[in-house]
Short mmCIF file of C-alpha atoms in Angstrom, two decimals:
data_model
loop_
_atom_site.label_atom_id
_atom_site.label_comp_id
_atom_site.label_asym_id
_atom_site.label_seq_id
_atom_site.Cartn_x
_atom_site.Cartn_y
_atom_site.Cartn_z
CA MET A 1 -28.12 -57.91 -122.98
CA SER A 2 -29.99 -56.69 -119.91
CA ARG A 3 -33.27 -54.82 -120.28
CA THR A 4 -33.86 -51.87 -117.93
CA ARG A 5 -35.26 -48.35 -118.14
CA ARG A 6 -34.35 -45.42 -115.94
CA ASP A 7 -37.04 -43.96 -113.70
CA GLU A 8 -36.59 -40.21 -114.23
CA THR A 9 -38.25 -39.40 -110.90
CA GLU A 10 -36.17 -41.60 -108.62
CA GLN A 11 -33.17 -42.06 -110.91
CA THR A 12 -33.29 -45.84 -110.58
CA LEU A 13 -33.22 -48.55 -113.21
CA MET A 14 -36.59 -50.24 -113.73
CA PRO A 15 -36.42 -53.91 -114.82
CA ILE A 16 -38.31 -54.82 -117.99
CA TYR A 17 -39.77 -58.23 -118.82
CA LEU A 18 -40.53 -58.75 -122.50
CA PHE A 19 -43.28 -61.23 -123.37
CA LYS A 20 -43.34 -62.48 -126.96
CA GLY A 21 -45.89 -64.45 -128.88
CA ARG A 22 -48.16 -64.47 -131.89
CA MET A 23 -51.74 -63.80 -132.82
CA LEU A 24 -53.67 -66.61 -134.45
CA PRO A 25 -54.82 -67.31 -137.12
CA LYS A 26 -51.39 -66.96 -138.64
CA GLU A 27 -52.96 -66.54 -142.09
CA ILE A 28 -54.10 -63.05 -141.04
CA LYS A 29 -51.11 -61.03 -139.90
CA LEU A 30 -52.86 -58.67 -137.52
CA THR A 31 -51.30 -55.26 -136.90
CA LEU A 32 -52.56 -52.77 -134.32
CA ASP A 33 -52.30 -49.11 -135.25
CA HIS A 34 -51.51 -48.13 -131.66
CA GLU A 35 -49.48 -49.38 -128.68
CA PRO A 36 -51.75 -49.43 -125.61
CA LYS A 37 -50.13 -48.83 -122.25
CA VAL A 38 -51.76 -50.13 -119.06
CA SER A 39 -50.62 -49.36 -115.50
CA VAL A 40 -51.37 -51.92 -112.79
CA THR A 41 -51.02 -50.69 -109.21
CA GLY A 42 -51.96 -52.23 -105.89
CA ALA A 43 -52.49 -55.70 -107.35
CA GLU A 44 -52.51 -58.72 -105.06
CA THR A 45 -50.04 -60.87 -106.99
CA ILE A 46 -47.65 -58.52 -108.85
CA PRO A 47 -45.69 -55.37 -108.07
CA ASP A 48 -46.74 -52.07 -109.63
CA THR A 49 -46.15 -52.52 -113.35
CA VAL A 50 -46.65 -50.67 -116.64
CA PHE A 51 -47.52 -52.94 -119.57
CA THR A 52 -47.02 -51.79 -123.16
CA LEU A 53 -48.47 -53.92 -125.95
CA SER A 54 -47.66 -54.00 -129.65
CA VAL A 55 -48.95 -56.32 -132.35
CA GLU A 56 -47.26 -56.10 -135.75
CA GLU A 57 -47.69 -58.56 -138.59
CA GLY A 58 -49.13 -61.05 -136.10
CA ALA A 59 -46.18 -60.78 -133.69
CA ILE A 60 -47.08 -59.89 -130.09
CA ARG A 61 -44.66 -57.98 -127.86
CA ILE A 62 -45.57 -56.92 -124.34
CA GLU A 63 -43.11 -54.94 -122.23
CA ALA A 64 -43.73 -55.15 -118.50
CA GLU A 65 -41.82 -52.42 -116.67
CA THR A 66 -41.90 -53.11 -112.95
CA ASP A 67 -40.45 -51.51 -109.84
CA HIS A 68 -39.54 -54.89 -108.38
CA ALA A 69 -35.99 -56.02 -109.10
CA GLU A 70 -35.18 -58.37 -106.23
CA THR A 71 -36.87 -61.56 -107.47
CA ASP A 72 -38.04 -63.04 -110.75
CA VAL A 73 -41.74 -62.15 -111.17
CA ALA A 74 -42.10 -63.35 -114.77
CA ASP A 75 -44.65 -66.05 -113.97
CA ASP A 76 -46.87 -63.64 -112.04
CA LEU A 77 -46.65 -61.01 -114.78
CA PHE A 78 -47.43 -63.65 -117.42
CA PHE A 79 -51.13 -63.84 -116.52
CA PHE A 80 -51.54 -60.08 -116.70
CA ALA A 81 -49.72 -60.01 -120.04
CA GLN A 82 -51.99 -62.80 -121.29
CA ASP A 83 -55.07 -60.80 -120.26
CA LEU A 84 -53.79 -57.74 -122.10
CA ALA A 85 -53.13 -59.76 -125.26
CA ARG A 86 -56.57 -61.38 -124.98
CA THR A 87 -58.23 -57.97 -124.72
CA ALA A 88 -56.45 -56.80 -127.86
CA ALA A 89 -57.55 -59.98 -129.63
CA GLU A 90 -61.17 -59.55 -128.55
CA VAL A 91 -61.32 -55.91 -129.67
CA ALA A 92 -59.89 -56.89 -133.06
CA SER A 93 -62.25 -59.88 -133.21
CA ILE A 94 -65.42 -57.82 -132.83
CA ALA A 95 -64.08 -55.14 -135.18
CA GLU A 96 -63.43 -57.62 -137.98
CA GLY A 97 -65.59 -60.63 -137.19
CA VAL A 98 -62.48 -62.80 -137.00
CA ALA A 99 -61.75 -65.10 -134.06
CA TYR A 100 -58.28 -63.91 -133.05
CA VAL A 101 -56.47 -65.95 -130.37
CA PRO A 102 -53.30 -64.69 -128.66
CA GLN A 103 -50.51 -67.08 -127.79
CA ILE A 104 -47.73 -65.87 -125.48
CA GLU A 105 -44.78 -68.18 -126.05
CA SER A 106 -41.76 -66.80 -124.20
CA VAL A 107 -40.44 -64.17 -121.84
CA VAL A 108 -37.12 -62.33 -121.89
CA ARG A 109 -36.08 -61.55 -118.33
CA PRO A 110 -34.34 -58.26 -117.41
CA ASP A 111 -30.94 -60.04 -117.50
CA GLY A 112 -31.54 -61.03 -121.13
CA GLU A 113 -32.33 -64.72 -120.52
CA GLU A 114 -35.26 -66.00 -122.60
CA ARG A 115 -37.40 -68.98 -121.65
CA GLY A 116 -40.55 -70.59 -122.99
CA LEU A 117 -43.97 -70.21 -121.39
CA ILE A 118 -47.07 -72.37 -121.30
CA LEU A 119 -50.44 -71.95 -119.62
CA ALA A 120 -50.57 -74.84 -117.19
CA ASP A 121 -51.64 -75.80 -113.68
CA ARG A 122 -50.35 -79.28 -112.88
CA GLN A 123 -51.94 -79.21 -109.42
CA LEU A 124 -55.39 -78.87 -110.94
CA GLY A 125 -54.56 -81.63 -113.41
CA ALA A 126 -53.61 -83.91 -110.54
CA LEU A 127 -57.18 -83.63 -109.22
CA MET A 128 -58.44 -85.55 -112.26
CA THR A 129 -57.78 -88.98 -110.78
CA VAL A 130 -60.38 -90.52 -113.09
CA PHE A 131 -57.64 -90.80 -115.73
CA ALA A 132 -55.84 -93.32 -113.53
CA SER A 133 -58.69 -95.82 -113.83
CA HIS A 134 -60.13 -94.95 -117.26
CA SER A 135 -58.53 -94.29 -120.62
CA SER A 136 -58.59 -90.94 -122.39
CA LYS A 137 -60.48 -92.73 -125.18
CA ASP A 138 -63.29 -93.73 -122.79
CA ILE A 139 -63.50 -90.22 -121.38
CA PHE A 140 -63.46 -88.61 -124.83
CA GLU A 141 -66.25 -90.84 -126.08
CA LEU A 142 -68.36 -90.06 -123.02
CA VAL A 143 -67.89 -86.30 -123.39
CA ALA A 144 -68.20 -86.17 -127.18
CA THR A 145 -71.59 -87.87 -127.12
CA ASP A 146 -73.10 -85.64 -124.40
CA VAL A 147 -73.48 -81.97 -125.33
CA GLY A 148 -74.25 -80.90 -121.77
CA LEU A 149 -71.12 -82.58 -120.46
CA MET A 150 -69.09 -81.14 -123.31
CA ARG A 151 -70.12 -77.61 -122.34
CA ALA A 152 -69.50 -78.24 -118.64
CA LEU A 153 -66.03 -79.56 -119.38
CA SER A 154 -65.32 -76.34 -121.29
CA ASP A 155 -66.16 -74.39 -118.13
CA VAL A 156 -63.63 -76.52 -116.23
CA ALA A 157 -60.86 -76.16 -118.81
CA VAL A 158 -61.31 -72.41 -119.27
CA MET A 159 -59.94 -71.87 -115.76
CA LEU A 160 -56.49 -72.76 -117.11
CA THR A 161 -56.53 -69.82 -119.51
CA TRP A 162 -58.72 -67.36 -117.65
CA GLY A 163 -58.15 -67.70 -113.92
CA HIS A 164 -60.42 -64.86 -112.81
CA TYR A 165 -63.36 -66.44 -114.65
CA ALA A 166 -63.48 -69.10 -111.92
CA PRO A 167 -66.36 -67.51 -109.94
CA ILE A 168 -68.66 -67.78 -112.97
CA ALA A 169 -67.27 -71.03 -114.37
CA ALA A 170 -67.27 -72.88 -111.05
CA GLY A 171 -70.91 -72.06 -110.41
CA ARG A 172 -71.84 -73.18 -113.91
CA VAL A 173 -69.97 -76.46 -113.43
CA ALA A 174 -71.88 -77.18 -110.21
CA GLU A 175 -75.27 -76.36 -111.73
CA SER A 176 -74.52 -78.24 -114.95
CA ILE A 177 -73.64 -81.37 -113.00
CA LEU A 178 -76.80 -80.93 -110.92
CA ARG A 179 -78.95 -80.96 -114.05
CA MET A 180 -77.10 -83.86 -115.63
CA LEU A 181 -77.46 -85.91 -112.44
CA THR A 182 -80.99 -85.09 -111.37
CA GLY A 183 -82.68 -82.78 -113.85
CA GLY A 184 -82.40 -79.90 -111.39
CA ARG A 185 -86.14 -79.34 -111.07
CA SER A 186 -86.48 -79.69 -107.31
CA PRO A 187 -84.68 -78.21 -104.28
CA ASP A 188 -84.19 -81.81 -103.13
CA ASP A 189 -82.03 -82.44 -106.19
CA TRP A 190 -79.11 -80.63 -104.53
CA SER A 191 -79.26 -83.14 -101.69
CA LYS A 192 -79.27 -86.01 -104.19
CA MET A 193 -76.25 -84.53 -105.95
CA ARG A 194 -74.35 -84.20 -102.68
CA ASP A 195 -75.09 -87.81 -101.80
CA ILE A 196 -73.97 -89.12 -105.21
CA LEU A 197 -70.73 -87.11 -105.33
CA ARG A 198 -70.07 -87.42 -101.59
CA VAL A 199 -69.73 -83.73 -100.73
CA ASP A 200 -71.49 -81.68 -98.06
CA ARG A 201 -73.61 -78.57 -98.48
CA PRO A 202 -70.94 -75.93 -97.66
CA TYR A 203 -68.60 -77.54 -100.20
CA LEU A 204 -71.10 -76.84 -102.99
CA GLN A 205 -72.54 -73.64 -101.62
CA LEU A 206 -69.28 -71.74 -101.98
CA LEU A 207 -69.43 -72.35 -105.74
CA THR A 208 -73.06 -71.35 -106.20
CA ASP A 209 -72.95 -68.34 -103.86
CA ARG A 210 -69.83 -66.88 -105.45
CA ALA A 211 -71.35 -67.24 -108.92
CA VAL A 212 -74.44 -65.13 -108.24
CA ALA A 213 -72.95 -61.64 -108.51
CA PRO A 214 -70.74 -62.10 -111.61
CA ARG A 215 -73.45 -64.03 -113.46
CA HIS A 216 -75.71 -60.99 -112.99
CA GLY A 217 -73.13 -58.57 -114.35
CA ASN A 218 -71.47 -57.57 -111.08
CA ARG A 219 -67.81 -58.44 -111.69
CA GLU A 220 -66.82 -57.90 -108.08
CA TYR A 221 -63.27 -58.54 -106.93
CA VAL A 222 -62.53 -62.08 -105.78
CA ASP A 223 -59.20 -62.65 -104.05
CA GLY A 224 -56.68 -65.14 -105.39
CA LYS A 225 -57.14 -67.62 -102.54
CA THR A 226 -60.90 -67.85 -103.16
CA ASN A 227 -60.40 -68.11 -106.92
CA ARG A 228 -58.06 -71.01 -106.30
CA LEU A 229 -60.51 -72.77 -104.01
CA LEU A 230 -63.33 -72.37 -106.53
CA ALA A 231 -61.19 -73.89 -109.27
CA GLU A 232 -60.10 -76.82 -107.10
CA ARG A 233 -63.64 -77.66 -106.01
CA SER A 234 -65.12 -77.45 -109.50
CA TRP A 235 -62.35 -79.65 -110.94
CA THR A 236 -62.94 -82.12 -108.11
CA LEU A 237 -66.69 -82.18 -108.78
CA MET A 238 -66.10 -82.86 -112.46
CA ASN A 239 -63.65 -85.63 -111.63
CA ARG A 240 -66.24 -87.31 -109.41
CA TYR A 241 -69.01 -86.85 -111.95
CA LEU A 242 -66.91 -88.44 -114.71
CA ALA A 243 -66.05 -91.35 -112.42
CA TYR A 244 -69.73 -91.82 -111.63
CA ARG A 245 -70.75 -91.81 -115.29
CA LEU A 246 -67.94 -94.12 -116.35
CA ALA A 247 -68.96 -96.56 -113.60
CA ALA A 248 -72.42 -96.79 -115.19
CA ARG A 249 -73.86 -94.53 -112.48
CA GLN A 250 -72.90 -96.92 -109.70
CA GLU A 251 -72.11 -95.61 -106.22
CA LEU A 252 -68.63 -94.08 -105.93
CA ASP A 253 -65.98 -96.11 -104.14
CA THR A 254 -65.79 -94.58 -100.67
CA SER A 255 -62.07 -95.31 -100.34
CA ALA A 256 -61.22 -93.52 -103.58
CA TYR A 257 -63.80 -90.79 -103.08
CA PRO A 258 -64.18 -90.00 -99.37
CA GLU A 259 -66.71 -87.48 -98.11
CA LEU A 260 -65.58 -83.90 -98.75
CA HIS A 261 -66.48 -81.04 -96.40
CA GLY A 262 -66.53 -77.33 -97.04
#
């Protein structure tokens, strides 16, 4: 069965994408007493869309009514739907002191076809070449025994679930690695870090410069292309840092890790 709604102003059928999922923990069947509606207009990655959220007995339903019917925009809408579900979870979390986590599992397209959804970015995963030369066991043991590295890795992984957090997370990754490598007590330490990881100053400076405003509470707009570049560079830095640590802090192989320029 197709899912559309008639626009009363223009007398046209508006396609509806239905995102379905659940709110964890499943032991608490969260129900919202309202159905928030959010309009998104002028966005960079999606057409103008009205999102309507409901959570009943732990079941999440998000209708995305868009004015774009020519192509499938489910994947682009997914991230906005995920943000809306996360906001609902966070409001409920602070109201009750319970850590609610939303999980969007599928989307029903306007033509009625349903398909599963996962949060993934295989291109970022491909940047972690360290897994080709070291086992997951070795990497786990390294991370699990180093609290600083554990926290830095969290900043890397969070970019898979919260893309627009990249400006903050990428800067934190760079500065965390700086401190783990050198102690971070001298301006010269940045030069040492660049030499060890084989990157130039502009390559790192993009990450640190972009982090300044959001880390001081100014959540300024960052375009999708820049967000992507920040994520790629911070994942690359972490890959090189892990390789360096797993090689007992020996110099990186120049053929596997050539000099990177910003």
